[in-house]
Coordinates of C-alpha atoms (C1' of nucleotides) in Angstrom, one line a residue:
Chain A
X129 CA 65.6 96.5 117.5
X130 CA 62.7 98.0 115.6
X131 CA 59.5 96.8 114.2
X132 CA 59.8 93.1 114.9
X133 CA 56.6 91.6 113.6
X134 CA 54.7 89.4 115.9
X135 CA 55.3 85.8 115.0
X136 CA 53.0 82.8 115.5
X137 CA 54.5 81.5 118.7
X138 CA 53.2 78.0 118.4
X139 CA 54.8 77.2 115.0
X140 CA 57.9 78.9 116.0
X141 CA 58.3 76.8 119.1
X142 CA 57.6 73.6 117.1
X143 CA 60.1 74.7 114.6
X144 CA 62.8 75.2 117.1
X145 CA 62.1 71.9 118.9
X146 CA 62.6 70.1 115.6
X147 CA 65.8 72.0 114.8
X148 CA 69.2 70.5 115.2
X149 CA 72.1 72.9 114.7
X150 CA 74.5 70.1 114.1
X151 CA 72.9 69.3 110.8
X152 CA 74.9 72.2 109.5
X153 CA 78.5 71.7 108.7
X154 CA 80.6 73.5 111.3
X155 CA 81.9 77.0 110.5
X156 CA 84.2 78.9 112.8
X157 CA 84.2 82.7 113.0
X158 CA 87.2 84.5 114.3
X159 CA 87.7 88.2 115.0
X160 CA 91.2 89.3 114.0
X161 CA 92.5 92.8 114.9
X162 CA 94.9 95.0 113.0
X163 CA 96.0 97.1 115.9
X164 CA 98.0 100.1 114.8
X165 CA 100.1 102.5 116.9
X166 CA 103.0 104.8 116.5
X167 CA 106.2 103.9 118.3
X168 CA 109.5 105.7 117.7
X169 CA 108.2 107.5 114.6
X170 CA 107.1 104.2 113.0
X171 CA 103.7 102.8 112.3
X172 CA 103.5 99.5 114.1
X173 CA 101.1 96.6 114.0
X174 CA 100.5 94.2 116.9
X175 CA 101.6 90.6 115.9
X176 CA 101.7 87.4 117.9
X177 CA 103.7 84.3 117.1
X178 CA 101.6 81.2 116.8
X179 CA 102.3 78.3 119.3
X180 CA 100.2 75.7 117.5
X181 CA 99.6 74.6 113.9
X182 CA 98.4 75.6 111.5
X183 CA 101.2 78.0 110.7
X184 CA 103.0 77.2 113.9
X185 CA 105.8 79.6 114.5
X186 CA 104.5 82.1 112.0
X187 CA 103.4 85.6 112.9
X188 CA 99.7 86.4 113.0
X189 CA 97.2 89.0 114.0
X190 CA 95.8 88.7 117.5
X191 CA 92.4 87.0 117.2
X192 CA 89.9 84.9 118.9
X193 CA 87.1 82.6 118.0
X194 CA 83.6 83.9 118.4
X195 CA 82.0 82.5 121.5
X196 CA 78.8 81.0 120.2
X197 CA 75.6 79.8 121.6
X198 CA 75.7 76.2 122.7
X199 CA 72.8 73.9 122.0
X200 CA 71.6 73.8 125.6
X201 CA 71.6 77.5 126.2
X202 CA 68.4 79.4 126.4
X203 CA 67.5 81.4 123.4
X204 CA 67.9 84.7 125.2
X205 CA 71.2 83.9 126.8
X206 CA 73.6 86.9 126.6
X207 CA 76.0 86.2 123.8
X208 CA 79.2 87.7 122.5
X209 CA 79.0 90.0 119.5
X210 CA 81.7 90.0 117.0
X211 CA 82.7 93.5 118.2
X212 CA 83.1 92.1 121.7
X213 CA 85.2 89.2 120.4
X214 CA 87.5 91.6 118.7
X215 CA 87.8 93.7 121.8
X216 CA 88.5 90.6 123.8
X217 CA 91.2 89.5 121.3
X218 CA 92.9 92.8 121.7
X219 CA 92.5 92.8 125.5
X220 CA 94.1 89.4 125.9
X221 CA 97.2 90.6 124.2
X222 CA 97.6 94.2 125.4
X223 CA 95.8 94.1 128.7
X224 CA 93.6 96.9 127.5
X225 CA 89.9 96.7 128.5
X226 CA 87.8 98.0 125.7
X227 CA 84.1 98.2 126.3
X228 CA 83.0 98.0 122.6
X229 CA 79.7 99.6 121.9
X230 CA 77.5 96.8 120.8
X231 CA 75.4 98.8 118.4
X232 CA 77.8 101.2 116.8
X233 CA 79.6 100.5 113.6
X234 CA 82.7 101.8 115.2
X235 CA 83.4 102.5 118.8
X236 CA 85.8 104.9 120.3
X237 CA 86.3 104.2 124.0
X238 CA 87.4 107.3 125.7
X239 CA 88.6 105.6 128.8
X240 CA 91.0 103.2 127.2
X241 CA 91.5 105.6 124.3
X242 CA 91.4 102.8 121.7
X243 CA 89.4 103.2 118.5
X244 CA 88.0 100.0 117.0
X245 CA 86.2 99.5 113.8
X246 CA 85.3 96.6 111.5
X247 CA 87.4 96.3 108.4
X248 CA 86.0 93.6 106.3
X249 CA 85.3 89.8 106.4
X250 CA 87.7 87.3 104.8
X251 CA 86.7 83.8 104.0
X252 CA 88.4 82.0 101.2
X253 CA 87.4 78.7 102.7
X254 CA 91.0 77.4 102.2
X255 CA 92.4 79.5 105.0
X256 CA 92.4 76.8 107.6
X257 CA 92.8 73.1 106.9
X258 CA 90.6 72.2 109.9
X259 CA 87.3 73.6 108.8
X260 CA 85.8 76.6 107.1
X261 CA 87.0 79.6 108.9
X262 CA 85.5 83.0 108.4
X263 CA 87.7 85.9 109.6
X264 CA 86.1 89.2 110.6
X265 CA 88.9 91.7 110.6
X266 CA 89.0 94.8 112.7
X267 CA 91.2 97.8 112.7
X268 CA 92.3 99.4 116.0
X269 CA 94.0 102.7 116.5
X270 CA 95.8 103.4 119.8
X271 CA 98.3 105.8 121.3
X272 CA 101.7 104.3 122.2
X273 CA 101.0 101.3 124.3
X274 CA 103.2 99.2 126.6
X275 CA 104.8 96.0 125.3
X276 CA 102.2 93.4 124.8
X277 CA 102.1 90.0 126.6
X278 CA 101.7 86.7 124.8
X279 CA 98.3 85.0 125.6
X280 CA 97.0 81.5 125.2
X281 CA 98.1 79.8 122.0
X282 CA 100.9 82.3 121.3
X283 CA 104.5 82.3 122.3
X284 CA 105.3 85.9 121.7
X285 CA 103.6 89.3 121.1
X286 CA 105.3 92.3 119.6
X287 CA 104.7 95.7 118.1
X288 CA 106.2 95.3 114.6
X289 CA 107.0 98.3 112.3
X290 CA 104.8 97.9 109.2
X291 CA 107.8 98.8 107.1
X292 CA 109.6 95.7 108.2
X293 CA 106.8 93.4 107.0
X294 CA 107.7 94.5 103.4
X295 CA 104.0 94.5 102.4
X296 CA 103.2 96.7 99.4
X297 CA 100.2 98.7 100.7
X298 CA 99.9 100.8 97.6
X299 CA 99.0 97.9 95.4
X300 CA 95.8 96.3 96.2
X301 CA 97.6 93.0 96.1
X302 CA 100.3 91.9 98.5
X303 CA 103.3 91.4 96.4
X304 CA 106.4 90.6 98.4
X305 CA 106.4 89.4 102.0
X306 CA 109.0 86.8 101.4
X307 CA 112.1 86.4 103.3
X308 CA 111.2 88.9 106.0
X309 CA 111.9 88.5 109.6
X310 CA 108.2 88.1 110.1
X311 CA 106.5 85.4 107.9
X312 CA 102.8 85.9 108.2
X313 CA 100.2 83.2 108.7
X314 CA 97.0 82.7 106.6
X315 CA 96.1 85.8 104.5
X316 CA 97.1 88.1 107.3
X317 CA 99.5 90.1 105.0
X318 CA 96.5 91.1 102.9
X319 CA 94.5 92.0 106.0
X320 CA 97.3 94.1 107.4
X321 CA 97.6 95.9 104.0
X322 CA 93.8 96.5 104.0
X323 CA 94.0 97.8 107.6
X324 CA 96.8 100.2 106.9
X325 CA 95.1 101.5 103.8
X326 CA 91.9 102.0 105.9
X327 CA 93.8 103.9 108.5
X328 CA 95.4 106.1 105.8
X329 CA 92.1 106.9 104.3
X330 CA 90.5 107.4 107.7
X331 CA 92.9 110.2 108.4
X332 CA 91.5 112.1 105.4
X333 CA 87.9 112.2 106.4
X334 CA 87.8 111.6 110.1
X335 CA 89.5 113.2 113.1
X336 CA 91.0 109.9 114.1
X337 CA 94.6 110.9 113.9
X338 CA 94.2 112.1 117.5
X339 CA 93.6 108.5 118.4
X340 CA 97.3 108.0 118.0
X341 CA 98.1 110.9 120.3
X342 CA 97.9 111.3 124.0
X343 CA 95.2 113.2 125.9
X344 CA 96.6 116.5 124.7
X345 CA 98.9 117.1 121.7
X346 CA 100.3 119.9 119.6
X347 CA 99.5 120.5 116.0
X348 CA 103.0 119.4 115.2
X349 CA 102.5 116.0 116.9
X350 CA 99.3 115.6 114.9
X351 CA 101.1 116.4 111.7
X352 CA 103.7 113.8 112.6
X353 CA 100.9 111.2 112.8
X354 CA 99.8 112.1 109.3
X355 CA 103.3 112.1 108.0
X356 CA 104.1 108.7 109.5
X357 CA 100.9 107.0 108.5
X358 CA 100.9 108.5 105.0
X359 CA 104.6 108.3 104.5
X360 CA 104.9 111.7 103.1
X361 CA 105.9 115.1 104.4
X362 CA 103.3 117.9 104.8
X363 CA 103.7 121.7 104.8
X364 CA 103.6 122.7 108.5
X365 CA 101.9 126.0 107.8
X366 CA 99.2 124.7 105.5
X367 CA 98.6 121.8 107.9
X368 CA 97.9 124.2 110.8
X369 CA 95.5 126.1 108.6
X370 CA 93.6 123.0 107.6
X371 CA 93.3 121.5 111.1
X372 CA 92.1 124.7 112.7
X373 CA 89.6 125.4 109.9
X374 CA 88.0 122.0 110.2
X375 CA 85.5 122.6 112.9
X376 CA 85.5 120.1 115.7
X377 CA 88.7 118.5 114.8
X378 CA 90.6 119.8 117.8
X379 CA 89.8 122.2 120.6
X380 CA 92.3 124.2 122.6
X381 CA 93.5 122.8 125.9
X382 CA 94.9 126.1 127.0
X383 CA 98.3 124.9 128.0
X384 CA 101.6 125.0 126.2
X385 CA 103.8 122.0 125.5
X386 CA 106.7 121.2 127.8
X387 CA 110.3 121.8 126.8
X388 CA 111.9 119.1 124.6
X389 CA 113.6 120.6 121.6
X390 CA 114.3 123.8 119.8
X391 CA 111.7 126.4 119.1
X392 CA 108.9 128.0 121.0
X393 CA 106.4 126.0 123.2
X394 CA 103.5 124.8 121.1
X395 CA 99.9 125.3 122.1
X396 CA 98.2 122.1 123.2
X397 CA 94.9 120.8 121.9
X398 CA 92.6 117.9 122.7
X399 CA 90.3 115.9 120.3
X400 CA 87.2 117.8 119.3
X401 CA 83.7 116.4 119.0
X402 CA 83.2 116.1 115.3
X403 CA 82.8 112.7 113.6
X404 CA 83.9 113.7 110.1
X405 CA 86.2 116.4 108.8
X406 CA 84.8 119.2 106.7
X407 CA 86.7 120.0 104.8
X408 CA 88.7 116.8 104.7
X409 CA 92.5 116.7 104.8
X410 CA 93.5 114.9 101.6
X411 CA 96.6 113.1 100.7
X412 CA 98.5 114.6 97.8
X413 CA 99.0 111.1 96.5
X414 CA 95.3 110.5 96.3
X415 CA 95.6 110.9 92.6
X416 CA 97.5 107.7 92.1
X417 CA 95.0 104.9 92.2
X418 CA 92.9 105.9 89.2
X419 CA 94.3 103.4 86.8
Chain B
X290 CA 99.0 83.3 98.6
X291 CA 102.4 84.5 99.6
X292 CA 105.2 83.6 101.8
X293 CA 103.6 80.6 103.5
X294 CA 106.2 79.3 105.9
X295 CA 107.1 75.7 105.8
X296 CA 105.4 73.9 108.7
X297 CA 106.4 70.7 110.4
X298 CA 104.3 68.2 108.5
X299 CA 104.2 65.5 111.1
X300 CA 102.9 67.6 114.0
X301 CA 100.5 69.2 111.7
X302 CA 99.0 65.9 110.7
X303 CA 98.9 64.7 114.2
X304 CA 97.2 67.9 115.2
X305 CA 94.5 67.5 112.5
X306 CA 93.9 63.9 113.3
X307 CA 93.2 64.8 116.9
X308 CA 91.0 67.7 116.0
X309 CA 87.2 67.4 116.2
X310 CA 85.4 70.4 114.7
X311 CA 82.3 69.6 116.6
X312 CA 83.9 70.5 119.9
X313 CA 83.1 74.1 118.8
X314 CA 79.6 75.4 119.3
X315 CA 77.9 75.7 115.9
X316 CA 78.0 79.0 114.1
X317 CA 76.2 79.7 110.9
X318 CA 77.3 82.3 108.4
X319 CA 75.0 83.8 105.9
X320 CA 75.6 86.1 103.0
X321 CA 72.8 88.7 102.6
X322 CA 72.6 91.0 99.7
X323 CA 71.3 94.6 99.5
X324 CA 70.6 94.6 95.8
X325 CA 69.8 98.0 94.5
X326 CA 68.4 99.1 91.2
X327 CA 66.4 102.0 89.8
X328 CA 62.9 101.3 88.5
X329 CA 60.5 104.0 87.5
X330 CA 62.6 106.8 88.9
X331 CA 62.8 105.1 92.4
X332 CA 65.6 103.4 94.2
X333 CA 64.5 99.9 94.8
X334 CA 65.9 97.1 96.9
X335 CA 65.3 93.4 96.3
X336 CA 63.3 91.8 99.1
X337 CA 61.9 88.3 99.7
X338 CA 59.1 87.2 101.9
X339 CA 60.1 84.4 104.3
X340 CA 58.2 81.2 104.1
X341 CA 59.5 79.7 107.4
X342 CA 60.2 80.9 110.9
X343 CA 61.9 82.8 112.3
X344 CA 60.2 85.9 111.0
X345 CA 57.8 83.9 108.9
X346 CA 55.9 86.2 106.6
X347 CA 58.3 89.1 107.2
X348 CA 60.3 90.6 104.4
X349 CA 64.1 90.0 104.3
X350 CA 67.1 90.4 102.2
X351 CA 67.9 87.6 99.8
X352 CA 70.6 85.5 101.5
X353 CA 72.0 82.0 101.7
X354 CA 74.0 80.0 104.2
X355 CA 77.7 79.6 103.5
X356 CA 78.3 76.2 102.2
X357 CA 81.0 74.9 104.5
X358 CA 83.5 72.1 104.5
X359 CA 82.1 68.9 105.9
X360 CA 84.2 66.8 108.3
X361 CA 84.8 64.0 105.7
X362 CA 85.9 66.3 102.9
X363 CA 89.5 66.4 101.9
X364 CA 91.4 69.5 103.1
X365 CA 91.9 70.8 99.6
X366 CA 88.3 70.4 98.4
X367 CA 87.0 73.3 96.5
X368 CA 84.9 75.4 98.8
X369 CA 82.6 78.3 98.5
X370 CA 83.9 81.8 99.4
X371 CA 81.6 84.3 101.0
X372 CA 81.6 86.3 97.8
X373 CA 80.4 83.3 95.9
X374 CA 77.7 82.7 98.5
X375 CA 76.5 86.2 98.0
X376 CA 76.5 85.9 94.3
X377 CA 74.6 82.6 94.6
X378 CA 72.0 84.2 96.9
X379 CA 71.4 86.9 94.3
X380 CA 71.4 84.5 91.4
X381 CA 68.8 82.3 93.1
X382 CA 66.4 85.2 93.3
X383 CA 67.1 87.1 90.1
X384 CA 68.3 84.5 87.7
X385 CA 71.5 86.5 87.2
X386 CA 74.7 84.5 87.0
X387 CA 77.5 86.5 88.6
X388 CA 80.9 85.1 88.5
X389 CA 82.3 86.8 91.5
X390 CA 86.0 87.4 91.5
X391 CA 87.3 85.3 94.4
X392 CA 90.2 87.6 95.2
X393 CA 88.8 91.0 94.7
X394 CA 87.4 93.1 97.4
X395 CA 84.7 94.1 95.0
X396 CA 83.8 92.6 91.7
X397 CA 82.2 94.1 88.7
X398 CA 81.0 91.5 86.3
X399 CA 80.9 93.0 82.8
X400 CA 78.8 90.3 81.3
X401 CA 76.0 90.3 83.8
X402 CA 76.6 94.0 84.6
X403 CA 76.1 93.6 88.3
X404 CA 78.4 95.2 90.8
X405 CA 78.9 93.4 94.1
X406 CA 80.9 94.5 97.1
X407 CA 81.0 93.5 100.7
X408 CA 79.3 95.9 103.1
X409 CA 80.0 94.8 106.6
X410 CA 79.4 91.9 108.9
X411 CA 76.6 91.9 111.4
X412 CA 76.4 89.5 114.4
X413 CA 74.6 90.6 117.5
X414 CA 74.3 86.9 118.5
X415 CA 70.6 87.4 119.2
X416 CA 69.6 87.7 115.6
X417 CA 68.4 84.1 115.2
X418 CA 66.9 82.0 118.0
X419 CA 68.3 78.8 116.6
X420 CA 72.0 79.4 116.9
X421 CA 74.6 82.1 116.6
X422 CA 74.3 83.5 113.1
X423 CA 76.8 85.9 111.6
X424 CA 75.6 87.8 108.6
X425 CA 78.0 89.0 106.0
X426 CA 76.1 91.7 104.1
X427 CA 76.8 92.7 100.5
X428 CA 75.7 95.6 98.3
X429 CA 74.8 94.9 94.7
X430 CA 74.2 97.6 92.1
X431 CA 72.4 96.6 88.9
X432 CA 70.6 98.2 86.0
X433 CA 66.8 97.7 85.8
X434 CA 66.2 94.0 86.1
X435 CA 63.2 91.8 85.4
X436 CA 60.8 90.8 88.1
X437 CA 62.5 88.4 90.5
X438 CA 61.3 84.9 91.2
X439 CA 60.9 83.4 94.7
X440 CA 63.4 80.7 95.5
X441 CA 63.5 78.0 98.2
X442 CA 62.3 79.2 101.6
X443 CA 60.6 82.3 100.2
X444 CA 57.1 82.8 99.0
X445 CA 57.6 86.0 97.1
X446 CA 60.3 88.2 95.7
X447 CA 59.9 91.8 94.8
X448 CA 61.7 95.1 94.0
X449 CA 60.6 97.4 96.7
X450 CA 61.1 101.2 96.6
X451 CA 63.4 102.1 99.5
X452 CA 61.1 105.1 100.2
X453 CA 58.2 102.7 101.0
X454 CA 60.3 101.0 103.7
X455 CA 60.3 104.3 105.7
X456 CA 63.8 103.7 106.9
X457 CA 65.7 106.8 108.0
X458 CA 68.9 106.6 106.1
X459 CA 70.3 109.9 107.3
X460 CA 70.5 108.9 110.9
X461 CA 72.9 106.1 111.6
X462 CA 70.2 104.5 113.5
X463 CA 67.0 103.1 112.1
X464 CA 64.2 105.0 113.7
X465 CA 60.8 104.2 112.2
X466 CA 60.1 101.1 110.2
X467 CA 56.8 100.5 112.0
X468 CA 53.5 99.9 110.4
X469 CA 54.8 99.8 106.8
X470 CA 53.6 97.5 104.2
X471 CA 57.0 95.7 104.5
X472 CA 57.9 94.7 108.0
X473 CA 61.5 93.6 107.9
X474 CA 63.1 90.5 109.5
X475 CA 66.1 90.4 111.8
X476 CA 68.2 93.6 111.6
X477 CA 67.7 93.9 107.9
X478 CA 66.3 97.5 108.2
X479 CA 69.7 98.5 109.5
X480 CA 71.6 96.6 106.8
X481 CA 69.5 98.2 104.1
X482 CA 70.1 101.6 105.6
X483 CA 73.9 100.9 105.6
X484 CA 73.7 99.6 102.0
X485 CA 71.9 102.6 100.7
X486 CA 74.3 104.9 102.5
X487 CA 77.2 103.0 101.0
X488 CA 75.7 103.4 97.6
X489 CA 75.2 107.1 98.1
X490 CA 78.8 107.6 99.2
X491 CA 80.1 105.3 96.4
X492 CA 78.6 107.7 93.8
X493 CA 80.8 110.4 95.2
X494 CA 84.2 108.7 94.8
X495 CA 83.6 106.0 92.2
X496 CA 82.2 105.8 88.7
X497 CA 79.6 103.2 89.8
X498 CA 76.6 105.3 88.9
X499 CA 76.9 103.8 85.5
X500 CA 76.2 100.4 87.0
X501 CA 72.6 101.5 87.3
X502 CA 72.5 102.4 83.6
X503 CA 72.4 100.3 80.5
X504 CA 75.3 99.7 78.2
X505 CA 75.2 103.3 76.9
X506 CA 73.7 106.3 78.5
X507 CA 73.4 110.0 78.3
X508 CA 74.8 112.4 80.8
X509 CA 71.2 113.3 81.8
X510 CA 70.5 109.6 82.6
X511 CA 73.6 109.5 84.7
X512 CA 72.5 112.7 86.5
X513 CA 69.1 111.1 87.1
X514 CA 70.9 108.2 88.8
X515 CA 72.6 110.7 91.2
X516 CA 69.5 112.6 91.8
X517 CA 67.4 109.5 92.6
X518 CA 70.0 107.8 94.8
X519 CA 71.0 111.0 96.6
X520 CA 67.4 112.4 96.7
X521 CA 68.5 115.9 95.6
X522 CA 68.5 117.8 92.4
X523 CA 71.7 118.8 90.6
X524 CA 72.5 121.6 88.3
X525 CA 72.5 120.0 84.8
X526 CA 75.2 122.2 83.5
X527 CA 77.6 121.8 86.4
X528 CA 77.0 118.1 86.4
X529 CA 78.1 117.8 82.8
X530 CA 81.3 119.7 83.5
X531 CA 82.2 117.5 86.5
X532 CA 81.5 114.2 84.7
X533 CA 83.5 115.2 81.6
X534 CA 86.4 116.6 83.7
X535 CA 86.7 113.5 85.7
X536 CA 89.1 111.4 83.5
X537 CA 87.9 107.8 82.9
X538 CA 84.4 108.3 84.2
X539 CA 82.7 108.0 80.8
X540 CA 83.9 107.7 77.3
X541 CA 82.0 108.7 74.2
X542 CA 80.0 106.0 72.4
X543 CA 79.6 108.2 69.3
X544 CA 75.9 107.8 68.9
X545 CA 73.0 110.0 69.9
X546 CA 70.1 109.0 72.0
X547 CA 66.8 108.0 70.4
X548 CA 63.7 110.1 70.5
X549 CA 61.7 110.1 73.7
X550 CA 61.0 113.5 74.9
X551 CA 61.5 117.2 74.3
X552 CA 64.8 118.6 73.5
X553 CA 67.7 117.7 71.3
X554 CA 69.2 114.2 71.1
X555 CA 71.8 113.7 73.8
X556 CA 75.2 112.3 73.2
X557 CA 75.7 108.7 74.4
X558 CA 78.5 107.5 76.6
X559 CA 79.6 104.2 78.1
X560 CA 81.4 103.5 81.3
X561 CA 85.1 104.5 81.4
X562 CA 88.0 102.6 82.8
X563 CA 88.8 104.5 86.0
X564 CA 88.3 103.0 89.4
X565 CA 88.0 106.2 91.3
X566 CA 86.8 109.7 90.4
X567 CA 89.3 112.5 90.5
X568 CA 88.0 114.9 91.3
X569 CA 85.1 113.3 93.1
X570 CA 81.5 114.4 92.6
X571 CA 80.3 115.4 96.1
X572 CA 76.9 115.7 97.6
X573 CA 76.0 119.2 98.7
X574 CA 74.5 117.7 101.8
X575 CA 77.8 116.1 102.8
X576 CA 78.1 118.8 105.4
X577 CA 75.3 117.4 107.5
X578 CA 76.8 114.5 109.4
X579 CA 79.4 116.4 111.4
X580 CA 77.6 116.5 114.7
Chain C
dA185 C1' 125.2 133.3 116.8
dG186 C1' 123.0 129.7 114.6
dA187 C1' 119.7 126.0 114.1
dA188 C1' 115.3 124.2 114.7
dT189 C1' 110.5 124.8 115.5
dA190 C1' 105.7 127.4 116.1
dG191 C1' 102.7 130.2 114.0
dT192 C1' 101.0 134.0 110.7
dG193 C1' 100.5 136.1 106.3
dT194 C1' 100.4 136.3 101.2
dC195 C1' 100.1 135.0 96.4
dT196 C1' 98.3 132.2 92.7
dG197 C1' 95.9 128.6 90.2
dT198 C1' 92.1 125.4 90.4
dA199 C1' 87.5 124.1 91.0
dA200 C1' 82.8 124.7 92.7
dG201 C1' 78.2 126.9 92.8
dA202 C1' 75.1 129.9 90.5
dC203 C1' 73.2 131.3 86.4
dA204 C1' 72.9 133.1 81.6
dA205 C1' 72.6 131.9 76.8
dT206 C1' 71.9 129.0 72.7
dA207 C1' 70.3 125.2 70.1
dT208 C1' 67.2 121.3 69.4
dT209 C1' 63.1 118.7 69.6
dG210 C1' 58.0 117.4 70.8
dT211 C1' 53.2 119.2 71.6
Chain D
dA92 C1' 54.6 129.4 69.5
dC93 C1' 55.9 127.3 73.6
dA94 C1' 57.8 124.1 76.8
dA95 C1' 61.3 121.0 77.9
dT96 C1' 65.9 119.5 77.4
dA97 C1' 71.1 119.4 76.0
dT98 C1' 75.1 121.8 76.0
dT99 C1' 78.4 125.6 76.3
dG100 C1' 80.0 129.6 78.6
dT101 C1' 80.7 133.2 82.3
dC102 C1' 81.2 135.1 86.8
dT103 C1' 82.2 135.0 91.7
dT104 C1' 83.9 132.9 95.7
dA105 C1' 86.5 129.4 98.3
dC106 C1' 90.3 126.8 99.1
dA107 C1' 94.7 124.2 98.2
dG108 C1' 99.6 124.4 97.5
dA109 C1' 103.7 127.0 97.7
dC110 C1' 106.5 130.0 100.1
dA111 C1' 108.0 134.2 102.7
dC112 C1' 108.4 136.0 107.3
dT113 C1' 108.5 136.6 112.4
dA114 C1' 109.0 134.9 117.0
dT115 C1' 110.8 131.6 120.4
dT116 C1' 113.9 128.4 122.4
dC117 C1' 117.9 125.2 122.8
dT118 C1' 122.9 124.4 121.9

DNA sequence: AGAATAGTGTCTGTAAGACAATATTGT
DNA sequence: ACAATATTGTCTTACAGACACTATTCT
């Protein structure tokens, strides 16, 4: 990457020859994805139903084990990054091919129009009775996608409205999540809560709301994204002013929207080229969590 | 945690009996800490010099392997969380005992006065020639601490001014980092850059600047923290107004500062009880990174 | 005609940046 | 006396929220 110091090759080789990876207790690393989309004016998360224990029959985030180097492999064998494992987990369930940028903290793939960024790593040690499992969670934002297909180890895959999970996102803790239609495996209720909260705060400072939209969209559609994700209504007029005064958020696509309801045709826009919103578009409720 | 569904106990036991963790390729998980403090008006990061390959002799972040469940252990044996592994890595180098809160995303330990929060997980797969190594990075903020002591596997531990590392924090990439006095192992230059950037942005929205200060501090000392971490000068008068108008940021300690320089004695404050600053204290340079 | 929506304009309070002014202490 | 610092106050500009108003299209 940068500035790797030259190492003494002899002692390094000798060290590696004497090294046995199996002297370490085994640890498994999984990449689990909180994939969010908007379907029928609801914020939905992609869940799969587990076919095998532990938590057989419970709902879980799509995930996959990190493909690791095997002892016989050469030291420079191409290996999977965690980002790639997350993209693979999502692809196996949705059929989307996401070429995740290896270097970037977050990657927005223009072709597949799926945004993927790392959320946080969870590892209580007691998650899985088999062995220590560390879960690297990701958040993915996507426009409305087709019905997912169940992959290996799962019996069903479904876009589930977050509201139906009865998770309290506001609190940092997950409170209810009992007696719902979707009992969740492991600590995935907490991970979903964190993912939704990340998405909410991302809308404030980044232009990612357009990741929920199609190629082109009207300002109203963009406002609906904010209203659905944040769960609050916004002033249409003020919202237009804010979006258009945030340079690089959107750029005009020239065309007008097709017919579909009352009112005049709306101007269409596409995503701009900024990485951050200046000024940001803040939630009114941001004042809550002060304690 | 919540809502664990009842599982069929028989099949679960049968499944576990047939399960051999060693069929997975080995993965190691390390917790690496970007510990930041202010010493002599410089932002410093704790580095250790590696005693063993790989990167023998290079400087690295203090870290430790996650202690994992061994195959013979009972399924409910108390295990180390990643947060605890990070706290342990820091304790082994600084002598600080940090009782990291297992549940919390971030933990501020009032007794040891060290703030610890997870940064992000790095795993290019090619980090370590021995096996796939996943590194869970943490950021720690602490007031000025005593000189660290080298632990196992390290020959030296030192607080190093971030400036001397010649890492370009502004860019998302690490550009230089050649020919410095402190060649860094692995991708630790990138992790340090991310940690410093996290600290800078944390000062905007959270009251954590006081984590760099002692039990009580003056507004000027707090302003110096901002100026040193952000690398820019602030208007003293406007800074006072912002801090005092942000409820819960600081509370009066009653006393006045001791003598030490010119000017009148400053009022002393201690950290308040808010978790977020409203309104935030923003960097002027926040307008840069728009692209 | 009436309802719903897109988009523009206006008013007001709040907060930020810049800077002046005053008081207090060490050299 | 002078320099450095702490603290308060003032002025101007920018922006957010609230809301009025016009124009367009469907039913």
